[in-house]
């Protein structure tokens, strides 16, 4: 039986660089545990109670309560965790996920990494082939860039501000 993951699980897993299944697994590896704590906190803030959260992640409600407290503690004292939290929340607010070639399709909105002025560009995928995809800029209609599917980059040699880093969640 394949488990379906929602946007919260997918974004958290991508930001913490884990498989979404690890959020529900028995593992106590730090990266998976911290990701799970954040998932508990976000679920709690969205209105789920600790019993519902525990059922979703195969944990008892006291474990969920401790995880929520630990997430708040980590966000206060751990800069890396705090940065990941902010990234997850921003992506959820925007309905975007980190670039994932398997989620790419014509008509989706994509976002580039910020340039030296801190500006991130938006575009729409207009064509997808086996190895590349084309994006038309929202700011400059008619301006197209072609990216490699495997990475979202214009070039495999270096990262540029036009590398696709976020993609609209389906």
Short mmCIF file of C-alpha atoms in Angstrom, two decimals:
data_model
loop_
_atom_site.label_atom_id
_atom_site.label_comp_id
_atom_site.label_asym_id
_atom_site.label_seq_id
_atom_site.Cartn_x
_atom_site.Cartn_y
_atom_site.Cartn_z
CA UNK A 1 0.00 0.00 0.00
CA UNK A 2 1.45 3.36 -1.06
CA UNK A 3 1.06 6.27 1.36
CA UNK A 4 -0.05 9.62 -0.01
CA UNK A 5 1.77 12.66 1.31
CA UNK A 6 0.33 16.13 1.37
CA UNK A 7 2.08 19.42 0.65
CA UNK A 8 3.31 19.84 4.25
CA UNK A 9 5.07 16.46 4.24
CA UNK A 10 6.51 16.94 0.75
CA UNK A 11 7.93 20.42 1.43
CA UNK A 12 9.37 19.46 4.83
CA UNK A 13 10.97 16.31 3.40
CA UNK A 14 12.53 18.23 0.50
CA UNK A 15 13.88 21.01 2.74
CA UNK A 16 15.32 18.51 5.24
CA UNK A 17 16.57 16.30 2.38
CA UNK A 18 14.82 13.14 3.51
CA UNK A 19 12.26 10.77 2.00
CA UNK A 20 8.72 11.72 3.14
CA UNK A 21 8.32 8.17 4.51
CA UNK A 22 10.96 9.00 7.15
CA UNK A 23 8.50 11.41 8.78
CA UNK A 24 6.36 8.42 9.75
CA UNK A 25 9.14 5.88 10.25
CA UNK A 26 10.55 4.71 13.59
CA UNK A 27 13.93 6.31 12.92
CA UNK A 28 15.45 8.66 15.47
CA UNK A 29 18.04 10.07 13.10
CA UNK A 30 18.40 13.75 13.89
CA UNK A 31 17.46 15.08 10.46
CA UNK A 32 14.26 12.98 10.32
CA UNK A 33 13.37 13.72 13.94
CA UNK A 34 13.79 17.48 13.49
CA UNK A 35 11.70 17.37 10.31
CA UNK A 36 9.02 15.42 12.18
CA UNK A 37 9.03 17.99 15.02
CA UNK A 38 8.39 20.75 12.50
CA UNK A 39 5.59 18.70 10.90
CA UNK A 40 4.00 18.26 14.35
CA UNK A 41 4.20 22.00 14.99
CA UNK A 42 2.75 23.00 11.61
CA UNK A 43 -0.08 20.47 11.96
CA UNK A 44 -0.84 21.76 15.44
CA UNK A 45 -0.88 25.38 14.21
CA UNK A 46 -3.27 24.36 11.41
CA UNK A 47 -5.79 23.11 13.97
CA UNK A 48 -5.06 19.41 14.32
CA UNK A 49 -5.00 18.08 17.88
CA UNK A 50 -2.23 15.89 19.27
CA UNK A 51 -4.26 12.69 18.90
CA UNK A 52 -4.87 13.35 15.18
CA UNK A 53 -1.22 14.28 14.61
CA UNK A 54 -0.08 11.18 16.50
CA UNK A 55 -2.32 8.97 14.39
CA UNK A 56 -0.96 10.51 11.17
CA UNK A 57 2.71 10.03 12.18
CA UNK A 58 2.30 6.79 14.19
CA UNK A 59 3.19 8.42 17.51
CA UNK A 60 1.43 8.79 20.87
CA UNK A 61 0.13 12.20 21.86
CA UNK A 62 2.83 12.81 24.49
CA UNK A 63 5.52 12.28 21.84
CA UNK A 64 3.69 14.80 19.65
CA UNK A 65 3.54 17.34 22.52
CA UNK A 66 7.28 16.93 23.19
CA UNK A 67 8.00 17.29 19.46
CA UNK A 68 6.01 20.52 19.23
CA UNK A 69 7.91 21.93 22.24
CA UNK A 70 11.23 20.78 20.78
CA UNK A 71 10.44 22.47 17.44
CA UNK A 72 9.81 25.77 19.24
CA UNK A 73 13.04 25.35 21.18
CA UNK A 74 15.08 24.52 18.08
CA UNK A 75 13.62 27.44 16.16
CA UNK A 76 14.68 29.77 18.94
CA UNK A 77 18.27 28.49 19.36
CA UNK A 78 19.30 26.70 16.14
CA UNK A 79 19.92 28.99 13.14
CA UNK A 80 19.90 26.13 10.63
CA UNK A 81 16.58 24.79 11.90
CA UNK A 82 15.13 28.31 11.96
CA UNK A 83 16.18 28.88 8.32
CA UNK A 84 14.59 25.59 7.29
CA UNK A 85 11.38 26.51 9.13
CA UNK A 86 11.18 29.84 7.33
CA UNK A 87 11.80 28.13 3.98
CA UNK A 88 9.06 25.58 4.61
CA UNK A 89 6.55 28.22 5.72
CA UNK A 90 7.32 30.48 2.75
CA UNK A 91 6.92 27.61 0.29
CA UNK A 92 3.66 26.48 1.87
CA UNK A 93 2.34 30.06 1.75
CA UNK A 94 3.28 30.31 -1.94
CA UNK A 95 2.11 26.79 -2.86
CA UNK A 96 5.62 26.00 -4.15
CA UNK A 97 7.98 23.07 -3.59
CA UNK A 98 11.73 22.79 -4.18
CA UNK A 99 12.53 21.90 -7.79
CA UNK A 100 11.57 18.31 -8.54
CA UNK A 101 11.82 17.09 -12.15
CA UNK A 102 9.09 14.51 -11.60
CA UNK A 103 6.60 17.29 -10.81
CA UNK A 104 7.40 19.39 -13.89
CA UNK A 105 4.68 20.01 -16.50
CA UNK A 106 3.65 22.60 -19.07
CA UNK A 107 1.71 25.49 -17.54
CA UNK A 108 3.34 25.38 -14.12
CA UNK A 109 4.80 28.45 -12.48
CA UNK A 110 8.47 28.21 -11.58
CA UNK A 111 10.73 30.54 -9.58
CA UNK A 112 14.44 31.19 -10.03
CA UNK A 113 17.02 31.61 -7.31
CA UNK A 114 17.44 35.25 -6.20
CA UNK A 115 19.94 37.30 -8.19
CA UNK A 116 22.58 39.63 -6.71
CA UNK A 117 19.85 42.22 -6.01
CA UNK A 118 17.82 39.59 -4.14
CA UNK A 119 15.19 39.38 -6.87
CA UNK A 120 13.67 36.02 -7.71
CA UNK A 121 12.08 35.69 -11.16
CA UNK A 122 8.84 33.94 -11.99
CA UNK A 123 8.02 32.19 -15.23
CA UNK A 124 5.78 29.58 -16.76
CA UNK A 125 6.86 26.27 -18.25
CA UNK A 126 5.97 26.36 -21.96
CA UNK A 127 7.65 23.16 -23.23
CA UNK A 128 9.01 19.95 -21.73
CA UNK A 129 11.18 17.49 -23.70
CA UNK A 130 13.21 14.47 -22.60
CA UNK A 131 16.24 16.45 -21.38
CA UNK A 132 15.18 20.10 -21.25
CA UNK A 133 12.26 22.39 -20.51
CA UNK A 134 11.57 25.96 -21.58
CA UNK A 135 10.37 28.77 -19.32
CA UNK A 136 8.80 32.03 -20.45
CA UNK A 137 9.39 35.00 -18.15
CA UNK A 138 6.37 36.70 -16.57
CA UNK A 139 8.28 40.02 -16.43
CA UNK A 140 9.37 39.87 -20.10
CA UNK A 141 6.78 38.01 -22.18
CA UNK A 142 8.47 36.44 -25.18
CA UNK A 143 11.78 35.95 -23.26
CA UNK A 144 12.49 32.21 -22.93
CA UNK A 145 15.19 30.24 -21.14
CA UNK A 146 15.93 26.54 -21.59
CA UNK A 147 16.87 24.48 -18.53
CA UNK A 148 18.09 20.95 -17.97
CA UNK A 149 15.40 18.69 -16.52
CA UNK A 150 17.79 16.82 -14.20
CA UNK A 151 18.76 19.99 -12.28
CA UNK A 152 16.66 22.96 -13.34
CA UNK A 153 19.90 24.70 -14.36
CA UNK A 154 20.70 26.58 -17.52
CA UNK A 155 24.15 25.00 -17.52
CA UNK A 156 25.55 21.99 -15.72
CA UNK A 157 28.90 23.74 -15.08
CA UNK A 158 27.69 26.45 -12.69
CA UNK A 159 24.72 27.79 -10.79
CA UNK A 160 23.16 31.02 -12.02
CA UNK A 161 20.35 33.19 -10.74
CA UNK A 162 18.22 31.71 -13.53
CA UNK A 163 18.42 28.20 -12.08
CA UNK A 164 14.92 26.98 -11.23
CA UNK A 165 14.71 26.35 -7.51
CA UNK A 166 10.98 26.30 -6.83
CA UNK A 167 8.11 24.78 -8.75
CA UNK A 168 4.37 25.16 -8.31
CA UNK A 169 2.90 22.39 -6.20
CA UNK A 170 0.38 20.23 -8.02
#
